[in-house]
PDB file of C-alpha atoms in Angstrom:
ATOM      1  CA  GLY Q   8     -45.887 -62.609   8.364  1.00  0.00           C
ATOM      2  CA  SER Q   9     -43.251 -62.722  11.532  1.00  0.00           C
ATOM      3  CA  SER Q  10     -44.927 -64.997  14.137  1.00  0.00           C
ATOM      4  CA  SER Q  11     -44.812 -66.567  17.719  1.00  0.00           C
ATOM      5  CA  LEU Q  12     -44.210 -70.527  18.096  1.00  0.00           C
ATOM      6  CA  LYS Q  13     -45.430 -71.815  21.914  1.00  0.00           C
ATOM      7  CA  VAL Q  14     -44.224 -75.146  22.528  1.00  0.00           C
ATOM      8  CA  LEU Q  15     -46.535 -77.076  25.333  1.00  0.00           C
ATOM      9  CA  ASP Q  16     -45.438 -79.605  27.394  1.00  0.00           C
ATOM     10  CA  GLN Q  17     -41.705 -79.779  26.298  1.00  0.00           C
ATOM     11  CA  PHE Q  18     -38.501 -79.158  27.914  1.00  0.00           C
ATOM     12  CA  VAL Q  19     -35.820 -76.792  26.673  1.00  0.00           C
ATOM     13  CA  PRO Q  20     -32.501 -76.842  28.458  1.00  0.00           C
ATOM     14  CA  ASP Q  21     -30.980 -73.727  29.146  1.00  0.00           C
ATOM     15  CA  ASP Q  22     -28.235 -73.878  26.514  1.00  0.00           C
ATOM     16  CA  LEU Q  23     -30.893 -74.024  23.685  1.00  0.00           C
ATOM     17  CA  THR Q  24     -31.691 -70.737  24.616  1.00  0.00           C
ATOM     18  CA  ILE Q  25     -31.230 -67.110  24.394  1.00  0.00           C
ATOM     19  CA  LEU Q  26     -32.798 -63.678  25.534  1.00  0.00           C
ATOM     20  CA  SER Q  27     -34.183 -61.815  22.631  1.00  0.00           C
ATOM     21  CA  ASP Q  28     -32.646 -58.545  23.627  1.00  0.00           C
ATOM     22  CA  ASP Q  29     -29.105 -61.145  23.410  1.00  0.00           C
ATOM     23  CA  MET Q  30     -29.977 -62.096  19.745  1.00  0.00           C
ATOM     24  CA  THR Q  31     -30.698 -59.011  18.346  1.00  0.00           C
ATOM     25  CA  GLY Q  32     -27.920 -56.834  19.785  1.00  0.00           C
ATOM     26  CA  ALA Q  33     -25.086 -56.270  19.107  1.00  0.00           C
ATOM     27  CA  ALA Q  34     -21.619 -59.492  19.455  1.00  0.00           C
ATOM     28  CA  PRO Q  35     -24.961 -62.022  20.168  1.00  0.00           C
ATOM     29  CA  ALA Q  36     -23.932 -65.503  21.208  1.00  0.00           C
ATOM     30  CA  GLY Q  37     -21.758 -67.546  18.750  1.00  0.00           C
ATOM     31  CA  ALA Q  38     -20.816 -64.652  16.663  1.00  0.00           C
ATOM     32  CA  ALA Q  39     -17.040 -64.970  17.737  1.00  0.00           C
ATOM     33  CA  LEU Q  40     -17.467 -68.367  15.464  1.00  0.00           C
ATOM     34  CA  HIS Q  41     -17.685 -67.265  11.900  1.00  0.00           C
ATOM     35  CA  GLU Q  42     -15.146 -64.639  10.219  1.00  0.00           C
ATOM     36  CA  SER Q  43     -17.959 -62.596   8.579  1.00  0.00           C
ATOM     37  CA  TYR Q  44     -19.105 -58.873  10.641  1.00  0.00           C
ATOM     38  CA  ILE Q  45     -22.338 -59.578   9.782  1.00  0.00           C
ATOM     39  CA  TYR Q  46     -23.093 -62.445  12.730  1.00  0.00           C
ATOM     40  CA  GLY Q  47     -22.115 -59.985  15.447  1.00  0.00           C
ATOM     41  CA  VAL Q  48     -23.517 -56.773  13.895  1.00  0.00           C
ATOM     42  CA  GLU Q  49     -26.907 -55.085  15.762  1.00  0.00           C
ATOM     43  CA  PHE Q  50     -30.360 -57.504  14.293  1.00  0.00           C
ATOM     44  CA  VAL Q  51     -32.274 -54.720  13.266  1.00  0.00           C
ATOM     45  CA  PRO Q  52     -30.564 -52.262  11.324  1.00  0.00           C
ATOM     46  CA  TYR Q  53     -29.070 -54.485   9.128  1.00  0.00           C
ATOM     47  CA  LEU Q  54     -32.642 -56.757   8.714  1.00  0.00           C
ATOM     48  CA  GLU Q  55     -35.007 -53.689   7.549  1.00  0.00           C
ATOM     49  CA  SER Q  56     -31.868 -53.388   4.567  1.00  0.00           C
ATOM     50  CA  SER Q  57     -33.056 -57.083   3.851  1.00  0.00           C
ATOM     51  CA  PHE Q  58     -36.503 -56.105   2.396  1.00  0.00           C
ATOM     52  CA  VAL Q  59     -35.195 -53.359   0.177  1.00  0.00           C
ATOM     53  CA  GLY Q  60     -33.286 -55.686  -2.279  1.00  0.00           C
ATOM     54  CA  PRO Q  61     -36.573 -57.607  -4.045  1.00  0.00           C
ATOM     55  CA  LEU Q  62     -38.540 -54.399  -3.534  1.00  0.00           C
ATOM     56  CA  ILE Q  63     -36.156 -52.814  -6.119  1.00  0.00           C
ATOM     57  CA  GLY Q  64     -36.270 -55.917  -8.042  1.00  0.00           C
ATOM     58  CA  ALA Q  65     -39.996 -55.898  -8.482  1.00  0.00           C
ATOM     59  CA  ALA Q  66     -39.587 -52.329  -9.656  1.00  0.00           C
ATOM     60  CA  LYS Q  67     -36.864 -53.490 -12.035  1.00  0.00           C
ATOM     61  CA  GLY Q  68     -39.198 -55.728 -13.117  1.00  0.00           C
ATOM     62  CA  ALA Q  69     -42.285 -54.286 -13.679  1.00  0.00           C
ATOM     63  CA  LEU Q  70     -40.431 -51.163 -15.730  1.00  0.00           C
ATOM     64  CA  ALA Q  71     -39.053 -53.779 -17.893  1.00  0.00           C
ATOM     65  CA  ASP Q  72     -42.451 -55.795 -18.856  1.00  0.00           C
ATOM     66  CA  TYR Q  73     -43.673 -52.545 -19.189  1.00  0.00           C
ATOM     67  CA  LEU Q  74     -41.765 -51.288 -22.196  1.00  0.00           C
ATOM     68  CA  ASP Q  75     -41.709 -55.286 -23.713  1.00  0.00           C
ATOM     69  CA  ILE Q  76     -45.509 -54.956 -23.353  1.00  0.00           C
ATOM     70  CA  THR Q  77     -45.857 -51.555 -24.689  1.00  0.00           C
ATOM     71  CA  LYS Q  78     -43.868 -51.537 -26.770  1.00  0.00           C
ATOM     72  CA  GLU Q  79     -45.979 -53.608 -29.234  1.00  0.00           C
ATOM     73  CA  ARG Q  80     -49.066 -52.329 -27.909  1.00  0.00           C
ATOM     74  CA  GLN Q  81     -51.519 -50.584 -29.639  1.00  0.00           C
ATOM     75  CA  GLY Q  82     -54.423 -48.448 -29.173  1.00  0.00           C
ATOM     76  CA  ARG Q  83     -57.968 -50.090 -29.334  1.00  0.00           C
ATOM     77  CA  GLU Q  84     -59.829 -47.466 -31.272  1.00  0.00           C
ATOM     78  CA  PHE Q  85     -57.808 -46.000 -33.482  1.00  0.00           C
ATOM     79  CA  GLY Q  86     -54.856 -48.277 -33.867  1.00  0.00           C
ATOM     80  CA  GLU Q  87     -52.111 -45.828 -32.758  1.00  0.00           C
ATOM     81  CA  LYS Q  88     -48.770 -47.356 -31.195  1.00  0.00           C
ATOM     82  CA  VAL Q  89     -48.906 -45.939 -27.679  1.00  0.00           C
ATOM     83  CA  ALA Q  90     -45.303 -45.651 -27.552  1.00  0.00           C
ATOM     84  CA  GLU Q  91     -45.119 -42.793 -29.949  1.00  0.00           C
ATOM     85  CA  GLN Q  92     -47.494 -41.157 -27.467  1.00  0.00           C
ATOM     86  CA  GLU Q  93     -45.738 -38.695 -25.788  1.00  0.00           C
ATOM     87  CA  GLY Q  94     -47.528 -38.616 -22.628  1.00  0.00           C
ATOM     88  CA  VAL Q  95     -47.048 -42.505 -22.168  1.00  0.00           C
ATOM     89  CA  GLN Q  96     -42.981 -41.395 -22.859  1.00  0.00           C
ATOM     90  CA  VAL Q  97     -43.167 -38.049 -19.932  1.00  0.00           C
ATOM     91  CA  ARG Q  98     -44.677 -41.035 -17.269  1.00  0.00           C
ATOM     92  CA  VAL Q  99     -41.994 -43.797 -18.165  1.00  0.00           C
ATOM     93  CA  ALA Q 100     -39.524 -41.422 -17.652  1.00  0.00           C
ATOM     94  CA  GLU Q 101     -40.871 -40.396 -14.486  1.00  0.00           C
ATOM     95  CA  SER Q 102     -40.972 -44.004 -13.446  1.00  0.00           C
ATOM     96  CA  VAL Q 103     -37.272 -44.741 -14.389  1.00  0.00           C
ATOM     97  CA  MET Q 104     -36.061 -42.135 -12.946  1.00  0.00           C
ATOM     98  CA  ASP Q 105     -38.122 -42.608  -9.922  1.00  0.00           C
ATOM     99  CA  ILE Q 106     -36.567 -46.361  -9.825  1.00  0.00           C
ATOM    100  CA  LYS Q 107     -32.939 -45.133 -10.669  1.00  0.00           C
ATOM    101  CA  VAL Q 108     -32.739 -43.177  -7.819  1.00  0.00           C
ATOM    102  CA  ALA Q 109     -34.414 -45.100  -5.605  1.00  0.00           C
ATOM    103  CA  ASP Q 110     -31.914 -47.543  -6.530  1.00  0.00           C
ATOM    104  CA  ARG Q 111     -28.831 -45.524  -5.662  1.00  0.00           C
ATOM    105  CA  LEU Q 112     -30.388 -44.622  -2.115  1.00  0.00           C
ATOM    106  CA  ILE Q 113     -30.556 -48.190  -1.569  1.00  0.00           C
ATOM    107  CA  LYS Q 114     -27.427 -48.414  -2.259  1.00  0.00           C
ATOM    108  CA  HIS Q 115     -26.175 -45.653  -0.629  1.00  0.00           C
ATOM    109  CA  VAL Q 116     -27.159 -47.410   2.918  1.00  0.00           C
ATOM    110  CA  LEU Q 117     -26.156 -50.419   2.410  1.00  0.00           C
ATOM    111  CA  GLN Q 118     -22.689 -49.423   1.476  1.00  0.00           C
ATOM    112  CA  GLY Q 119     -22.566 -47.802   4.859  1.00  0.00           C
ATOM    113  CA  LEU Q 120     -24.088 -50.741   6.492  1.00  0.00           C
ATOM    114  CA  HIS Q 121     -21.468 -52.622   5.289  1.00  0.00           C
ATOM    115  CA  GLU Q 122     -18.453 -49.987   6.377  1.00  0.00           C
ATOM    116  CA  ASP Q 123     -20.206 -49.721   9.797  1.00  0.00           C
ATOM    117  CA  GLY Q 124     -19.976 -53.789  10.336  1.00  0.00           C
ATOM    118  CA  VAL Q 125     -16.455 -53.809   8.477  1.00  0.00           C
ATOM    119  CA  ALA Q 126     -15.150 -51.101  11.743  1.00  0.00           C
ATOM    120  CA  GLY Q 127     -17.763 -52.609  14.219  1.00  0.00           C
ATOM    121  CA  ARG Q 128     -20.015 -49.128  14.383  1.00  0.00           C
ATOM    122  CA  ALA Q 129     -23.399 -49.332  15.879  1.00  0.00           C
ATOM    123  CA  VAL Q 130     -25.837 -48.001  13.875  1.00  0.00           C
ATOM    124  CA  ALA Q 131     -27.042 -44.683  15.705  1.00  0.00           C
ATOM    125  CA  GLY Q 132     -28.283 -41.184  16.322  1.00  0.00           C
ATOM    126  CA  GLU Q 133     -28.888 -39.262  12.904  1.00  0.00           C
ATOM    127  CA  ARG Q 134     -27.972 -42.246  10.899  1.00  0.00           C
ATOM    128  CA  TRP Q 135     -30.040 -44.261  12.275  1.00  0.00           C
ATOM    129  CA  VAL Q 136     -33.000 -42.390  11.931  1.00  0.00           C
ATOM    130  CA  MET Q 137     -31.986 -41.439   8.398  1.00  0.00           C
ATOM    131  CA  GLN Q 138     -31.196 -44.858   7.232  1.00  0.00           C
ATOM    132  CA  ARG Q 139     -34.777 -45.631   8.215  1.00  0.00           C
ATOM    133  CA  MET Q 140     -36.331 -42.666   5.976  1.00  0.00           C
ATOM    134  CA  THR Q 141     -34.447 -42.966   3.068  1.00  0.00           C
ATOM    135  CA  LEU Q 142     -34.987 -46.511   2.463  1.00  0.00           C
ATOM    136  CA  THR Q 143     -39.339 -45.664   2.989  1.00  0.00           C
ATOM    137  CA  TYR Q 144     -38.519 -42.951   0.751  1.00  0.00           C
ATOM    138  CA  ALA Q 145     -37.134 -45.582  -1.697  1.00  0.00           C
ATOM    139  CA  ALA Q 146     -39.789 -47.563  -1.575  1.00  0.00           C
ATOM    140  CA  ARG Q 147     -42.470 -44.633  -1.964  1.00  0.00           C
ATOM    141  CA  LEU Q 148     -40.463 -43.738  -5.603  1.00  0.00           C
ATOM    142  CA  CYS Q 149     -40.410 -47.657  -6.021  1.00  0.00           C
ATOM    143  CA  VAL Q 150     -44.696 -47.330  -5.046  1.00  0.00           C
ATOM    144  CA  GLY Q 151     -44.683 -44.598  -7.217  1.00  0.00           C
ATOM    145  CA  ALA Q 152     -43.067 -45.601 -10.059  1.00  0.00           C
ATOM    146  CA  VAL Q 153     -44.875 -48.625 -10.650  1.00  0.00           C
ATOM    147  CA  ASP Q 154     -48.391 -47.179  -9.825  1.00  0.00           C
ATOM    148  CA  ARG Q 155     -47.763 -44.775 -12.455  1.00  0.00           C
ATOM    149  CA  LEU Q 156     -47.260 -47.915 -15.063  1.00  0.00           C
ATOM    150  CA  VAL Q 157     -49.889 -49.933 -13.781  1.00  0.00           C
ATOM    151  CA  SER Q 158     -52.507 -46.609 -14.534  1.00  0.00           C
ATOM    152  CA  MET Q 159     -51.384 -46.348 -17.953  1.00  0.00           C
ATOM    153  CA  MET Q 160     -52.043 -49.779 -18.674  1.00  0.00           C
ATOM    154  CA  GLY Q 161     -55.524 -48.867 -18.251  1.00  0.00           C
ATOM    155  CA  ALA Q 162     -58.050 -52.148 -17.420  1.00  0.00           C
ATOM    156  CA  THR Q 163     -54.858 -54.446 -18.978  1.00  0.00           C
ATOM    157  CA  GLY Q 164     -53.306 -53.211 -15.794  1.00  0.00           C
ATOM    158  CA  GLN Q 165     -56.000 -54.822 -13.575  1.00  0.00           C
ATOM    159  CA  ILE Q 166     -55.665 -58.030 -14.867  1.00  0.00           C
ATOM    160  CA  GLY Q 167     -54.458 -60.950 -12.597  1.00  0.00           C
ATOM    161  CA  ASN Q 168     -51.933 -62.187 -15.377  1.00  0.00           C
ATOM    162  CA  ASN Q 169     -50.428 -59.214 -16.070  1.00  0.00           C
ATOM    163  CA  PRO Q 170     -46.694 -59.173 -15.216  1.00  0.00           C
ATOM    164  CA  VAL Q 171     -46.356 -55.085 -14.295  1.00  0.00           C
ATOM    165  CA  GLN Q 172     -49.428 -56.411 -12.369  1.00  0.00           C
ATOM    166  CA  ARG Q 173     -47.885 -58.745 -10.705  1.00  0.00           C
ATOM    167  CA  HIS Q 174     -45.055 -56.899  -9.831  1.00  0.00           C
ATOM    168  CA  TYR Q 175     -47.221 -53.926  -8.292  1.00  0.00           C
ATOM    169  CA  ARG Q 176     -48.614 -56.486  -5.471  1.00  0.00           C
ATOM    170  CA  ASP Q 177     -45.672 -57.653  -4.501  1.00  0.00           C
ATOM    171  CA  ILE Q 178     -43.960 -54.060  -4.378  1.00  0.00           C
ATOM    172  CA  LYS Q 179     -47.353 -53.121  -2.151  1.00  0.00           C
ATOM    173  CA  ALA Q 180     -47.028 -55.653   0.181  1.00  0.00           C
ATOM    174  CA  ILE Q 181     -43.502 -55.146   0.622  1.00  0.00           C
ATOM    175  CA  ALA Q 182     -43.866 -51.910   1.389  1.00  0.00           C
ATOM    176  CA  ALA Q 183     -46.814 -52.790   3.865  1.00  0.00           C
ATOM    177  CA  HIS Q 184     -44.126 -53.997   6.242  1.00  0.00           C
ATOM    178  CA  THR Q 185     -43.527 -52.082   9.411  1.00  0.00           C
ATOM    179  CA  SER Q 186     -40.380 -50.938   8.548  1.00  0.00           C
ATOM    180  CA  LEU Q 187     -41.630 -49.082   5.167  1.00  0.00           C
ATOM    181  CA  ILE Q 188     -43.965 -47.215   7.017  1.00  0.00           C
ATOM    182  CA  TRP Q 189     -44.075 -43.921   6.018  1.00  0.00           C
ATOM    183  CA  ASP Q 190     -45.060 -41.899   9.505  1.00  0.00           C
ATOM    184  CA  ARG Q 191     -42.615 -44.709  11.544  1.00  0.00           C
ATOM    185  CA  ALA Q 192     -39.982 -43.374   9.614  1.00  0.00           C
ATOM    186  CA  ALA Q 193     -40.674 -40.023   9.622  1.00  0.00           C
ATOM    187  CA  VAL Q 194     -41.534 -38.629  12.462  1.00  0.00           C
ATOM    188  CA  PRO Q 195     -38.356 -39.752  14.624  1.00  0.00           C
ATOM    189  CA  VAL Q 196     -36.767 -37.460  11.874  1.00  0.00           C
ATOM    190  CA  GLY Q 197     -38.839 -34.671  12.179  1.00  0.00           C
ATOM    191  CA  LYS Q 198     -38.180 -34.914  16.040  1.00  0.00           C
ATOM    192  CA  TRP Q 199     -34.421 -35.487  15.485  1.00  0.00           C
ATOM    193  CA  VAL Q 200     -34.305 -32.122  13.199  1.00  0.00           C
ATOM    194  CA  LEU Q 201     -36.918 -30.067  15.779  1.00  0.00           C
ATOM    195  CA  GLY Q 202     -34.002 -31.309  18.373  1.00  0.00           C
ATOM    196  CA  LEU Q 203     -36.641 -33.154  20.374  1.00  0.00           C
ATOM    197  CA  PRO Q 204     -36.129 -36.185  22.452  1.00  0.00           C
ATOM    198  CA  THR Q 205     -37.054 -39.293  19.519  1.00  0.00           C
ATOM    199  CA  ASP Q 206     -37.893 -41.958  22.383  1.00  0.00           C
ATOM    200  CA  ASP Q 207     -35.860 -44.109  20.890  1.00  0.00           C
ATOM    201  CA  PRO Q 208     -32.618 -45.303  22.764  1.00  0.00           C
ATOM    202  CA  ALA Q 209     -30.619 -45.811  19.358  1.00  0.00           C
ATOM    203  CA  VAL Q 210     -31.302 -42.225  18.322  1.00  0.00           C
ATOM    204  CA  ASP Q 211     -31.158 -40.562  21.636  1.00  0.00           C
ATOM    205  CA  GLY Q 212     -28.108 -42.126  23.288  1.00  0.00           C
TER     206      GLY Q 212
END
């Protein structure tokens, strides 16, 4: 996880230091040396988008592995093909749609960030609260989709070397990051739409 480091009994010259606010704000020191806009944008809005790539990738991986396994699975008691069970088909379809919707939401946010970065626009106000909420909602969809798949695998889905279960652990770990916590994202949106101050200067202006 993120950590603070303490360096003891060492001299660090001023020209090798930078304040956190300067580093994470727009146009930090050194940004002008690079052609890409990404070096000059505010840190947090773009940082938060970085978690959803591995998240959607793990969700797609879980679905692919689940399908590979389930196409060959047979019921232990009666030997029926699991893939031919209507309940399995319905729940697989639900997970497919959850992952597709999450993918679309994530791409929408990333496209908006790219356009803001190219134009030199700050991510603020409604854009800021809705971006976080959208990414968090996408995370919820991924968690729910893969949780549904794992649950359908019964005890097999809990075995450590089951690839679907491994993807699920990865997704749960990513979705537990503070940037993707539902209440943290939802409260500012609720305040915003109700006309209340969010107490976040980037939102309230």
